[in-house]
Amino acid sequence: MIAICRKELADYFTSVRFVILFLLACLASAGALYAAYAGIRSADIPTDFLFLGLFITPGEAIPSIFTFVNLMALFFIPIIGISLGFDAINKERSNGTLSRIMSQPIYRDNVINGKFLAGIFILFIIMMATLLIVSGLGLRLIGVPPTSEEIVRLFLYLIFTIIYGAFWMGLSILFSTLFRSVAISLIATIGIWLFFSFFYILMIAPAIADAIAPIANGAVEARIHNMELLLALSRVSPSYLFSEATSVLLNPPLLGSLGVITLEQVVFMIPTPLSLGQSMILIWPQLTGLIALTGICFAVSYVIFMRQEIRST
Amino acid sequence: MLYLSLCDSADGDEMSQGIIVETKDLTKSYDGTTVVDHLNLRIPEKEIFGLLGPNGAGKTTTILMLLGLTEPVSGSARVCGFNPTREPLKVKRLVGYMPENIGFYENLTARENLDFIAQLNNISAAKAHSKISELLGVVGLGEVVEQQVGTFSRGMKQRLGIADALIKEPKVVFFDEPTAGLDPEGINQILDLIASLPQIGTTVVLCSHRLYEVQRVCHSVAILSKGKMVVEGSLDELGREAFAGGRYLIEIETSQPSPQLLDIIKGVSGVAKVETTGNLLLINADSDLRAEIAKVMVQNDFPLTQIKIQEVTLDDIYMRYFHEG
């Protein structure tokens, strides 16, 4: 398995795909960083978490979608994950190299495990490099060093992004096992990504929530039901899970609940930032959900690959 | 060549003497269609065995089952004493395979491709290095060792495929259409390579449609059709059985046919029947009596223009079985 992992890594590092993705991630992060720098003075962030503010502040005139974390969650991590896995198995099959490898004395699962591991390693490298670049540039720009808690939060953010990226990679590996054609597996994965990241959250979940719990007469209970249903439905989407998790992780001054809070309840809340432990408790379900989704995708592709027949014709 | 003979590595269970691949009622069906139907094969050691048949006869599926890449529905197989379904890794250590549409990693060089396979076989780096150089020299790719496989022609890729199958010093090698798409010179080179393999202790199983080539290199063949074995045996046995009921047909051309000649020939022991057509005499005999008949004719001063034993080509045999079937 190590041999396969090494070969896959060598292939990735020398391929155009990797260079393009890396450059894209770096450039977009640099853009988001610059926008954040421009807007950070006007944003109301406690000094303890100023460094983290670099990652979550939108620019002045730019819509809030263009923060670093949002960009990552919605665009880059899924794209990186998908491009790492969409031709994992069917490229070998169509090139004829799969029969050749399978006639060597190796266990069949080493092939798919090796590819998955190599993908995770590449994800780790890209994400860490991007984070370090943004941190370094940010440090240079605002001159405020991160506190130890911020460093821990950033490290946890790195772990989260790797899990999230691994989910998309697992999904694309699943489709590459199911479909013979590389193009179809790519299109299917991209379709699912677009659906769950954009259309579902913006259009379909609200429509379902409105259908099941309509706000007929504007009463508070009806509104609360509607919003809670909307939240529950949105959490089906992995992008939403990830955004929720990272927004709590990187934005400690956030009020201590992810649900619907009425103004009356807000009055009673203590306006100090959440500690690390409390933040983690809040987002533990999201993390578990993401890990579970990744695990399921990988398990299904594993089982399918083990049962498939390897013919070159 | 620096290969060592491999006949003394530890085998699994008992196998019949000298038989290295054996199947018993091997059956495989997909979606209700039986692709391989109760196949009973016995492939002797250190020989070149041809597996023939029309498209869809089940040749590739049989090879996949013998390698452990597909599970049979019923029946069993033994390759080098091991069961490929239960102990696939042990089988794969001893068996090389060159599939029909072999593919390589185009962005890697020939050496890197073979190196990867050597690593998967747990061959140490130093040994792999020398073995790869040697093998690539043997298959005629000595000059392009460090070139990317993407630049190779089809013939070169096929030759690389042979090197790839031999890198683990296998006891049995399966070739599936090794000469498909090659020019005549390429075909000759590959066939010469294949013909030299039994000398180093490797058994070869060759799957092909090209009867002329199979005839050129194979010692024995089996013909499959619709999953069943139609006929099996060495080439001359098959020929005789197909056309002469197991007997030898000797053809003599003489400028002077006469009844005395016929009597004299009938007098040679072992001759069953003599027929004449113009200048040609067709003799049906128990064994190869060309020497005796020639001696008898010359001793009695009969002019002998030509004497030959009727050779049946694989083409004829093949057509015969499939015309009837």
PDB file of N, CA, C and O in Angstrom, chain A residues 47-109:
ATOM      1  N   THR A  47      -9.988  42.412  20.963  1.00  0.00           N
ATOM      2  CA  THR A  47      -8.560  42.311  20.644  1.00  0.00           C
ATOM      3  C   THR A  47      -8.004  40.924  20.828  1.00  0.00           C
ATOM      4  O   THR A  47      -7.032  40.543  20.215  1.00  0.00           O
ATOM      5  N   ASP A  48      -8.661  40.140  21.670  1.00  0.00           N
ATOM      6  CA  ASP A  48      -8.156  38.790  21.866  1.00  0.00           C
ATOM      7  C   ASP A  48      -8.204  37.975  20.596  1.00  0.00           C
ATOM      8  O   ASP A  48      -7.430  37.046  20.411  1.00  0.00           O
ATOM      9  N   PHE A  49      -9.166  38.283  19.754  1.00  0.00           N
ATOM     10  CA  PHE A  49      -9.353  37.439  18.579  1.00  0.00           C
ATOM     11  C   PHE A  49      -9.169  38.212  17.303  1.00  0.00           C
ATOM     12  O   PHE A  49      -9.816  37.944  16.297  1.00  0.00           O
ATOM     13  N   LEU A  50      -8.280  39.184  17.349  1.00  0.00           N
ATOM     14  CA  LEU A  50      -8.079  40.005  16.156  1.00  0.00           C
ATOM     15  C   LEU A  50      -7.494  39.184  15.016  1.00  0.00           C
ATOM     16  O   LEU A  50      -7.844  39.378  13.849  1.00  0.00           O
ATOM     17  N   PHE A  51      -6.609  38.295  15.346  1.00  0.00           N
ATOM     18  CA  PHE A  51      -5.982  37.505  14.282  1.00  0.00           C
ATOM     19  C   PHE A  51      -7.008  36.669  13.533  1.00  0.00           C
ATOM     20  O   PHE A  51      -6.994  36.584  12.307  1.00  0.00           O
ATOM     21  N   LEU A  52      -7.912  36.075  14.306  1.00  0.00           N
ATOM     22  CA  LEU A  52      -8.946  35.287  13.649  1.00  0.00           C
ATOM     23  C   LEU A  52      -9.837  36.166  12.787  1.00  0.00           C
ATOM     24  O   LEU A  52     -10.413  35.714  11.807  1.00  0.00           O
ATOM     25  N   GLY A  53      -9.922  37.439  13.206  1.00  0.00           N
ATOM     26  CA  GLY A  53     -10.754  38.343  12.429  1.00  0.00           C
ATOM     27  C   GLY A  53     -10.322  38.442  10.976  1.00  0.00           C
ATOM     28  O   GLY A  53     -11.126  38.691  10.080  1.00  0.00           O
ATOM     29  N   LEU A  54      -9.032  38.204  10.737  1.00  0.00           N
ATOM     30  CA  LEU A  54      -8.527  38.202   9.367  1.00  0.00           C
ATOM     31  C   LEU A  54      -9.267  37.220   8.486  1.00  0.00           C
ATOM     32  O   LEU A  54      -9.424  37.415   7.298  1.00  0.00           O
ATOM     33  N   PHE A  55      -9.675  36.132   9.127  1.00  0.00           N
ATOM     34  CA  PHE A  55     -10.251  35.055   8.318  1.00  0.00           C
ATOM     35  C   PHE A  55     -11.733  35.221   8.089  1.00  0.00           C
ATOM     36  O   PHE A  55     -12.296  34.622   7.204  1.00  0.00           O
ATOM     37  N   ILE A  56     -12.374  35.987   8.955  1.00  0.00           N
ATOM     38  CA  ILE A  56     -13.826  35.993   8.837  1.00  0.00           C
ATOM     39  C   ILE A  56     -14.401  37.350   8.475  1.00  0.00           C
ATOM     40  O   ILE A  56     -15.597  37.481   8.312  1.00  0.00           O
ATOM     41  N   THR A  57     -13.572  38.345   8.321  1.00  0.00           N
ATOM     42  CA  THR A  57     -14.121  39.664   8.039  1.00  0.00           C
ATOM     43  C   THR A  57     -14.279  39.873   6.545  1.00  0.00           C
ATOM     44  O   THR A  57     -13.342  39.640   5.804  1.00  0.00           O
ATOM     45  N   PRO A  58     -15.423  40.336   6.143  1.00  0.00           N
ATOM     46  CA  PRO A  58     -15.545  40.668   4.731  1.00  0.00           C
ATOM     47  C   PRO A  58     -15.010  42.073   4.483  1.00  0.00           C
ATOM     48  O   PRO A  58     -14.799  42.838   5.422  1.00  0.00           O
ATOM     49  N   GLY A  59     -14.761  42.400   3.281  1.00  0.00           N
ATOM     50  CA  GLY A  59     -14.292  43.745   2.942  1.00  0.00           C
ATOM     51  C   GLY A  59     -15.407  44.740   3.119  1.00  0.00           C
ATOM     52  O   GLY A  59     -16.531  44.408   3.461  1.00  0.00           O
ATOM     53  N   GLU A  60     -15.105  46.013   2.884  1.00  0.00           N
ATOM     54  CA  GLU A  60     -16.122  47.025   3.165  1.00  0.00           C
ATOM     55  C   GLU A  60     -17.267  46.989   2.187  1.00  0.00           C
ATOM     56  O   GLU A  60     -18.427  46.999   2.549  1.00  0.00           O
ATOM     57  N   ALA A  61     -16.927  47.015   0.924  1.00  0.00           N
ATOM     58  CA  ALA A  61     -18.020  47.115  -0.044  1.00  0.00           C
ATOM     59  C   ALA A  61     -18.386  45.758  -0.635  1.00  0.00           C
ATOM     60  O   ALA A  61     -19.301  45.643  -1.435  1.00  0.00           O
ATOM     61  N   ILE A  62     -17.647  44.721  -0.249  1.00  0.00           N
ATOM     62  CA  ILE A  62     -17.856  43.407  -0.872  1.00  0.00           C
ATOM     63  C   ILE A  62     -18.865  42.623  -0.045  1.00  0.00           C
ATOM     64  O   ILE A  62     -18.837  42.692   1.175  1.00  0.00           O
ATOM     65  N   PRO A  63     -19.770  41.915  -0.676  1.00  0.00           N
ATOM     66  CA  PRO A  63     -20.727  41.106   0.095  1.00  0.00           C
ATOM     67  C   PRO A  63     -20.013  40.070   0.962  1.00  0.00           C
ATOM     68  O   PRO A  63     -18.933  39.628   0.635  1.00  0.00           O
ATOM     69  N   SER A  64     -20.672  39.703   2.037  1.00  0.00           N
ATOM     70  CA  SER A  64     -19.998  38.885   3.050  1.00  0.00           C
ATOM     71  C   SER A  64     -19.662  37.495   2.568  1.00  0.00           C
ATOM     72  O   SER A  64     -19.064  36.721   3.283  1.00  0.00           O
ATOM     73  N   ILE A  65     -20.059  37.172   1.388  1.00  0.00           N
ATOM     74  CA  ILE A  65     -19.737  35.834   0.931  1.00  0.00           C
ATOM     75  C   ILE A  65     -18.251  35.690   0.650  1.00  0.00           C
ATOM     76  O   ILE A  65     -17.709  34.589   0.630  1.00  0.00           O
ATOM     77  N   PHE A  66     -17.585  36.814   0.459  1.00  0.00           N
ATOM     78  CA  PHE A  66     -16.191  36.712   0.070  1.00  0.00           C
ATOM     79  C   PHE A  66     -15.215  36.771   1.225  1.00  0.00           C
ATOM     80  O   PHE A  66     -14.165  37.367   1.147  1.00  0.00           O
ATOM     81  N   THR A  67     -15.562  36.183   2.330  1.00  0.00           N
ATOM     82  CA  THR A  67     -14.537  36.041   3.365  1.00  0.00           C
ATOM     83  C   THR A  67     -13.739  34.779   3.073  1.00  0.00           C
ATOM     84  O   THR A  67     -14.152  33.921   2.302  1.00  0.00           O
ATOM     85  N   PHE A  68     -12.629  34.680   3.740  1.00  0.00           N
ATOM     86  CA  PHE A  68     -11.758  33.523   3.544  1.00  0.00           C
ATOM     87  C   PHE A  68     -12.494  32.222   3.823  1.00  0.00           C
ATOM     88  O   PHE A  68     -12.485  31.292   3.022  1.00  0.00           O
ATOM     89  N   VAL A  69     -13.156  32.179   4.976  1.00  0.00           N
ATOM     90  CA  VAL A  69     -13.785  30.909   5.332  1.00  0.00           C
ATOM     91  C   VAL A  69     -14.925  30.565   4.395  1.00  0.00           C
ATOM     92  O   VAL A  69     -15.109  29.421   4.010  1.00  0.00           O
ATOM     93  N   ASN A  70     -15.664  31.574   3.992  1.00  0.00           N
ATOM     94  CA  ASN A  70     -16.774  31.269   3.101  1.00  0.00           C
ATOM     95  C   ASN A  70     -16.299  30.758   1.764  1.00  0.00           C
ATOM     96  O   ASN A  70     -16.820  29.797   1.206  1.00  0.00           O
ATOM     97  N   LEU A  71     -15.282  31.447   1.243  1.00  0.00           N
ATOM     98  CA  LEU A  71     -14.726  31.003  -0.025  1.00  0.00           C
ATOM     99  C   LEU A  71     -14.269  29.556   0.055  1.00  0.00           C
ATOM    100  O   LEU A  71     -14.541  28.744  -0.819  1.00  0.00           O
ATOM    101  N   MET A  72     -13.552  29.303   1.125  1.00  0.00           N
ATOM    102  CA  MET A  72     -13.042  27.945   1.281  1.00  0.00           C
ATOM    103  C   MET A  72     -14.173  26.938   1.319  1.00  0.00           C
ATOM    104  O   MET A  72     -14.178  25.942   0.616  1.00  0.00           O
ATOM    105  N   ALA A  73     -15.159  27.237   2.155  1.00  0.00           N
ATOM    106  CA  ALA A  73     -16.202  26.235   2.373  1.00  0.00           C
ATOM    107  C   ALA A  73     -16.996  25.998   1.114  1.00  0.00           C
ATOM    108  O   ALA A  73     -17.341  24.871   0.776  1.00  0.00           O
ATOM    109  N   LEU A  74     -17.351  27.077   0.449  1.00  0.00           N
ATOM    110  CA  LEU A  74     -18.262  26.895  -0.665  1.00  0.00           C
ATOM    111  C   LEU A  74     -17.556  26.453  -1.930  1.00  0.00           C
ATOM    112  O   LEU A  74     -18.108  25.704  -2.710  1.00  0.00           O
ATOM    113  N   PHE A  75     -16.367  26.988  -2.152  1.00  0.00           N
ATOM    114  CA  PHE A  75     -15.749  26.735  -3.443  1.00  0.00           C
ATOM    115  C   PHE A  75     -14.531  25.829  -3.394  1.00  0.00           C
ATOM    116  O   PHE A  75     -14.504  24.774  -3.986  1.00  0.00           O
ATOM    117  N   PHE A  76     -13.517  26.289  -2.686  1.00  0.00           N
ATOM    118  CA  PHE A  76     -12.228  25.659  -2.921  1.00  0.00           C
ATOM    119  C   PHE A  76     -12.079  24.273  -2.366  1.00  0.00           C
ATOM    120  O   PHE A  76     -11.552  23.394  -3.038  1.00  0.00           O
ATOM    121  N   ILE A  77     -12.544  24.086  -1.156  1.00  0.00           N
ATOM    122  CA  ILE A  77     -12.335  22.752  -0.613  1.00  0.00           C
ATOM    123  C   ILE A  77     -13.110  21.701  -1.385  1.00  0.00           C
ATOM    124  O   ILE A  77     -12.560  20.656  -1.723  1.00  0.00           O
ATOM    125  N   PRO A  78     -14.370  21.947  -1.731  1.00  0.00           N
ATOM    126  CA  PRO A  78     -15.033  20.941  -2.561  1.00  0.00           C
ATOM    127  C   PRO A  78     -14.323  20.710  -3.882  1.00  0.00           C
ATOM    128  O   PRO A  78     -14.149  19.579  -4.306  1.00  0.00           O
ATOM    129  N   ILE A  79     -13.878  21.794  -4.523  1.00  0.00           N
ATOM    130  CA  ILE A  79     -13.228  21.597  -5.820  1.00  0.00           C
ATOM    131  C   ILE A  79     -11.950  20.802  -5.668  1.00  0.00           C
ATOM    132  O   ILE A  79     -11.666  19.892  -6.460  1.00  0.00           O
ATOM    133  N   ILE A  80     -11.171  21.117  -4.656  1.00  0.00           N
ATOM    134  CA  ILE A  80      -9.935  20.366  -4.461  1.00  0.00           C
ATOM    135  C   ILE A  80     -10.239  18.905  -4.175  1.00  0.00           C
ATOM    136  O   ILE A  80      -9.636  17.999  -4.755  1.00  0.00           O
ATOM    137  N   GLY A  81     -11.207  18.687  -3.289  1.00  0.00           N
ATOM    138  CA  GLY A  81     -11.554  17.308  -2.954  1.00  0.00           C
ATOM    139  C   GLY A  81     -12.039  16.541  -4.167  1.00  0.00           C
ATOM    140  O   GLY A  81     -11.640  15.415  -4.432  1.00  0.00           O
ATOM    141  N   ILE A  82     -12.900  17.170  -4.959  1.00  0.00           N
ATOM    142  CA  ILE A  82     -13.448  16.494  -6.130  1.00  0.00           C
ATOM    143  C   ILE A  82     -12.343  16.195  -7.124  1.00  0.00           C
ATOM    144  O   ILE A  82     -12.252  15.101  -7.678  1.00  0.00           O
ATOM    145  N   SER A  83     -11.466  17.162  -7.371  1.00  0.00           N
ATOM    146  CA  SER A  83     -10.459  16.933  -8.400  1.00  0.00           C
ATOM    147  C   SER A  83      -9.434  15.905  -7.964  1.00  0.00           C
ATOM    148  O   SER A  83      -8.721  15.373  -8.800  1.00  0.00           O
ATOM    149  N   LEU A  84      -9.342  15.627  -6.672  1.00  0.00           N
ATOM    150  CA  LEU A  84      -8.399  14.606  -6.232  1.00  0.00           C
ATOM    151  C   LEU A  84      -8.937  13.202  -6.448  1.00  0.00           C
ATOM    152  O   LEU A  84      -8.180  12.248  -6.476  1.00  0.00           O
ATOM    153  N   GLY A  85     -10.255  13.071  -6.586  1.00  0.00           N
ATOM    154  CA  GLY A  85     -10.761  11.701  -6.602  1.00  0.00           C
ATOM    155  C   GLY A  85     -11.568  11.289  -7.807  1.00  0.00           C
ATOM    156  O   GLY A  85     -11.875  10.118  -7.964  1.00  0.00           O
ATOM    157  N   PHE A  86     -11.912  12.238  -8.696  1.00  0.00           N
ATOM    158  CA  PHE A  86     -12.939  11.900  -9.677  1.00  0.00           C
ATOM    159  C   PHE A  86     -12.482  10.875 -10.705  1.00  0.00           C
ATOM    160  O   PHE A  86     -13.291  10.230 -11.348  1.00  0.00           O
ATOM    161  N   ASP A  87     -11.166  10.747 -10.892  1.00  0.00           N
ATOM    162  CA  ASP A  87     -10.744   9.745 -11.873  1.00  0.00           C
ATOM    163  C   ASP A  87      -9.892   8.672 -11.218  1.00  0.00           C
ATOM    164  O   ASP A  87      -9.117   8.005 -11.877  1.00  0.00           O
ATOM    165  N   ALA A  88     -10.073   8.523  -9.925  1.00  0.00           N
ATOM    166  CA  ALA A  88      -9.194   7.612  -9.194  1.00  0.00           C
ATOM    167  C   ALA A  88      -9.240   6.204  -9.758  1.00  0.00           C
ATOM    168  O   ALA A  88      -8.224   5.637 -10.114  1.00  0.00           O
ATOM    169  N   ILE A  89     -10.435   5.653  -9.857  1.00  0.00           N
ATOM    170  CA  ILE A  89     -10.509   4.257 -10.279  1.00  0.00           C
ATOM    171  C   ILE A  89     -10.754   4.138 -11.767  1.00  0.00           C
ATOM    172  O   ILE A  89     -10.166   3.303 -12.439  1.00  0.00           O
ATOM    173  N   ASN A  90     -11.622   5.003 -12.328  1.00  0.00           N
ATOM    174  CA  ASN A  90     -11.949   4.756 -13.737  1.00  0.00           C
ATOM    175  C   ASN A  90     -10.830   5.146 -14.690  1.00  0.00           C
ATOM    176  O   ASN A  90     -10.770   4.636 -15.801  1.00  0.00           O
ATOM    177  N   LYS A  91      -9.889   5.997 -14.257  1.00  0.00           N
ATOM    178  CA  LYS A  91      -8.760   6.247 -15.145  1.00  0.00           C
ATOM    179  C   LYS A  91      -7.880   5.002 -15.256  1.00  0.00           C
ATOM    180  O   LYS A  91      -7.413   4.647 -16.328  1.00  0.00           O
ATOM    181  N   GLU A  92      -7.691   4.339 -14.125  1.00  0.00           N
ATOM    182  CA  GLU A  92      -6.888   3.111 -14.176  1.00  0.00           C
ATOM    183  C   GLU A  92      -7.568   2.073 -15.044  1.00  0.00           C
ATOM    184  O   GLU A  92      -6.947   1.349 -15.801  1.00  0.00           O
ATOM    185  N   ARG A  93      -8.887   2.022 -14.922  1.00  0.00           N
ATOM    186  CA  ARG A  93      -9.608   1.022 -15.682  1.00  0.00           C
ATOM    187  C   ARG A  93      -9.505   1.305 -17.165  1.00  0.00           C
ATOM    188  O   ARG A  93      -9.241   0.428 -17.970  1.00  0.00           O
ATOM    189  N   SER A  94      -9.705   2.564 -17.553  1.00  0.00           N
ATOM    190  CA  SER A  94      -9.722   2.859 -18.983  1.00  0.00           C
ATOM    191  C   SER A  94      -8.326   2.811 -19.577  1.00  0.00           C
ATOM    192  O   SER A  94      -8.172   2.516 -20.746  1.00  0.00           O
ATOM    193  N   ASN A  95      -7.307   3.071 -18.770  1.00  0.00           N
ATOM    194  CA  ASN A  95      -5.952   2.967 -19.307  1.00  0.00           C
ATOM    195  C   ASN A  95      -5.481   1.544 -19.423  1.00  0.00           C
ATOM    196  O   ASN A  95      -4.469   1.280 -20.040  1.00  0.00           O
ATOM    197  N   GLY A  96      -6.174   0.635 -18.784  1.00  0.00           N
ATOM    198  CA  GLY A  96      -5.725  -0.747 -18.825  1.00  0.00           C
ATOM    199  C   GLY A  96      -4.726  -1.073 -17.738  1.00  0.00           C
ATOM    200  O   GLY A  96      -4.227  -2.187 -17.679  1.00  0.00           O
ATOM    201  N   THR A  97      -4.417  -0.120 -16.868  1.00  0.00           N
ATOM    202  CA  THR A  97      -3.412  -0.419 -15.853  1.00  0.00           C
ATOM    203  C   THR A  97      -3.999  -1.156 -14.662  1.00  0.00           C
ATOM    204  O   THR A  97      -3.261  -1.756 -13.895  1.00  0.00           O
ATOM    205  N   LEU A  98      -5.338  -1.126 -14.517  1.00  0.00           N
ATOM    206  CA  LEU A  98      -5.915  -1.788 -13.347  1.00  0.00           C
ATOM    207  C   LEU A  98      -5.717  -3.298 -13.401  1.00  0.00           C
ATOM    208  O   LEU A  98      -5.359  -3.922 -12.411  1.00  0.00           O
ATOM    209  N   SER A  99      -5.914  -3.906 -14.579  1.00  0.00           N
ATOM    210  CA  SER A  99      -5.698  -5.360 -14.671  1.00  0.00           C
ATOM    211  C   SER A  99      -4.267  -5.695 -14.346  1.00  0.00           C
ATOM    212  O   SER A  99      -3.969  -6.700 -13.707  1.00  0.00           O
ATOM    213  N   ARG A 100      -3.376  -4.859 -14.787  1.00  0.00           N
ATOM    214  CA  ARG A 100      -1.956  -5.136 -14.586  1.00  0.00           C
ATOM    215  C   ARG A 100      -1.621  -5.104 -13.103  1.00  0.00           C
ATOM    216  O   ARG A 100      -0.945  -5.972 -12.584  1.00  0.00           O
ATOM    217  N   ILE A 101      -2.145  -4.114 -12.405  1.00  0.00           N
ATOM    218  CA  ILE A 101      -1.847  -4.018 -10.978  1.00  0.00           C
ATOM    219  C   ILE A 101      -2.506  -5.150 -10.209  1.00  0.00           C
ATOM    220  O   ILE A 101      -1.904  -5.737  -9.311  1.00  0.00           O
ATOM    221  N   MET A 102      -3.747  -5.480 -10.567  1.00  0.00           N
ATOM    222  CA  MET A 102      -4.464  -6.483  -9.799  1.00  0.00           C
ATOM    223  C   MET A 102      -3.897  -7.869  -9.998  1.00  0.00           C
ATOM    224  O   MET A 102      -4.231  -8.768  -9.246  1.00  0.00           O
ATOM    225  N   SER A 103      -3.055  -8.074 -11.027  1.00  0.00           N
ATOM    226  CA  SER A 103      -2.467  -9.402 -11.160  1.00  0.00           C
ATOM    227  C   SER A 103      -1.174  -9.510 -10.374  1.00  0.00           C
ATOM    228  O   SER A 103      -0.481 -10.504 -10.452  1.00  0.00           O
ATOM    229  N   GLN A 104      -0.828  -8.470  -9.608  1.00  0.00           N
ATOM    230  CA  GLN A 104       0.334  -8.563  -8.714  1.00  0.00           C
ATOM    231  C   GLN A 104      -0.150  -9.030  -7.345  1.00  0.00           C
ATOM    232  O   GLN A 104      -1.310  -8.843  -7.010  1.00  0.00           O
ATOM    233  N   PRO A 105       0.750  -9.609  -6.563  1.00  0.00           N
ATOM    234  CA  PRO A 105       0.311 -10.127  -5.261  1.00  0.00           C
ATOM    235  C   PRO A 105       0.086  -9.041  -4.217  1.00  0.00           C
ATOM    236  O   PRO A 105       0.826  -8.914  -3.260  1.00  0.00           O
ATOM    237  N   ILE A 106      -0.953  -8.224  -4.423  1.00  0.00           N
ATOM    238  CA  ILE A 106      -1.333  -7.245  -3.406  1.00  0.00           C
ATOM    239  C   ILE A 106      -2.803  -7.427  -3.105  1.00  0.00           C
ATOM    240  O   ILE A 106      -3.556  -7.927  -3.938  1.00  0.00           O
ATOM    241  N   TYR A 107      -3.200  -7.008  -1.921  1.00  0.00           N
ATOM    242  CA  TYR A 107      -4.618  -7.073  -1.575  1.00  0.00           C
ATOM    243  C   TYR A 107      -5.348  -6.001  -2.345  1.00  0.00           C
ATOM    244  O   TYR A 107      -4.839  -4.919  -2.573  1.00  0.00           O
ATOM    245  N   ARG A 108      -6.568  -6.328  -2.762  1.00  0.00           N
ATOM    246  CA  ARG A 108      -7.300  -5.396  -3.606  1.00  0.00           C
ATOM    247  C   ARG A 108      -7.597  -4.102  -2.879  1.00  0.00           C
ATOM    248  O   ARG A 108      -7.593  -3.029  -3.485  1.00  0.00           O
ATOM    249  N   ASP A 109      -7.832  -4.160  -1.571  1.00  0.00           N
ATOM    250  CA  ASP A 109      -8.198  -2.900  -0.913  1.00  0.00           C
ATOM    251  C   ASP A 109      -7.015  -1.962  -0.780  1.00  0.00           C
ATOM    252  O   ASP A 109      -7.207  -0.774  -0.538  1.00  0.00           O
TER     253      ASP A 109
END
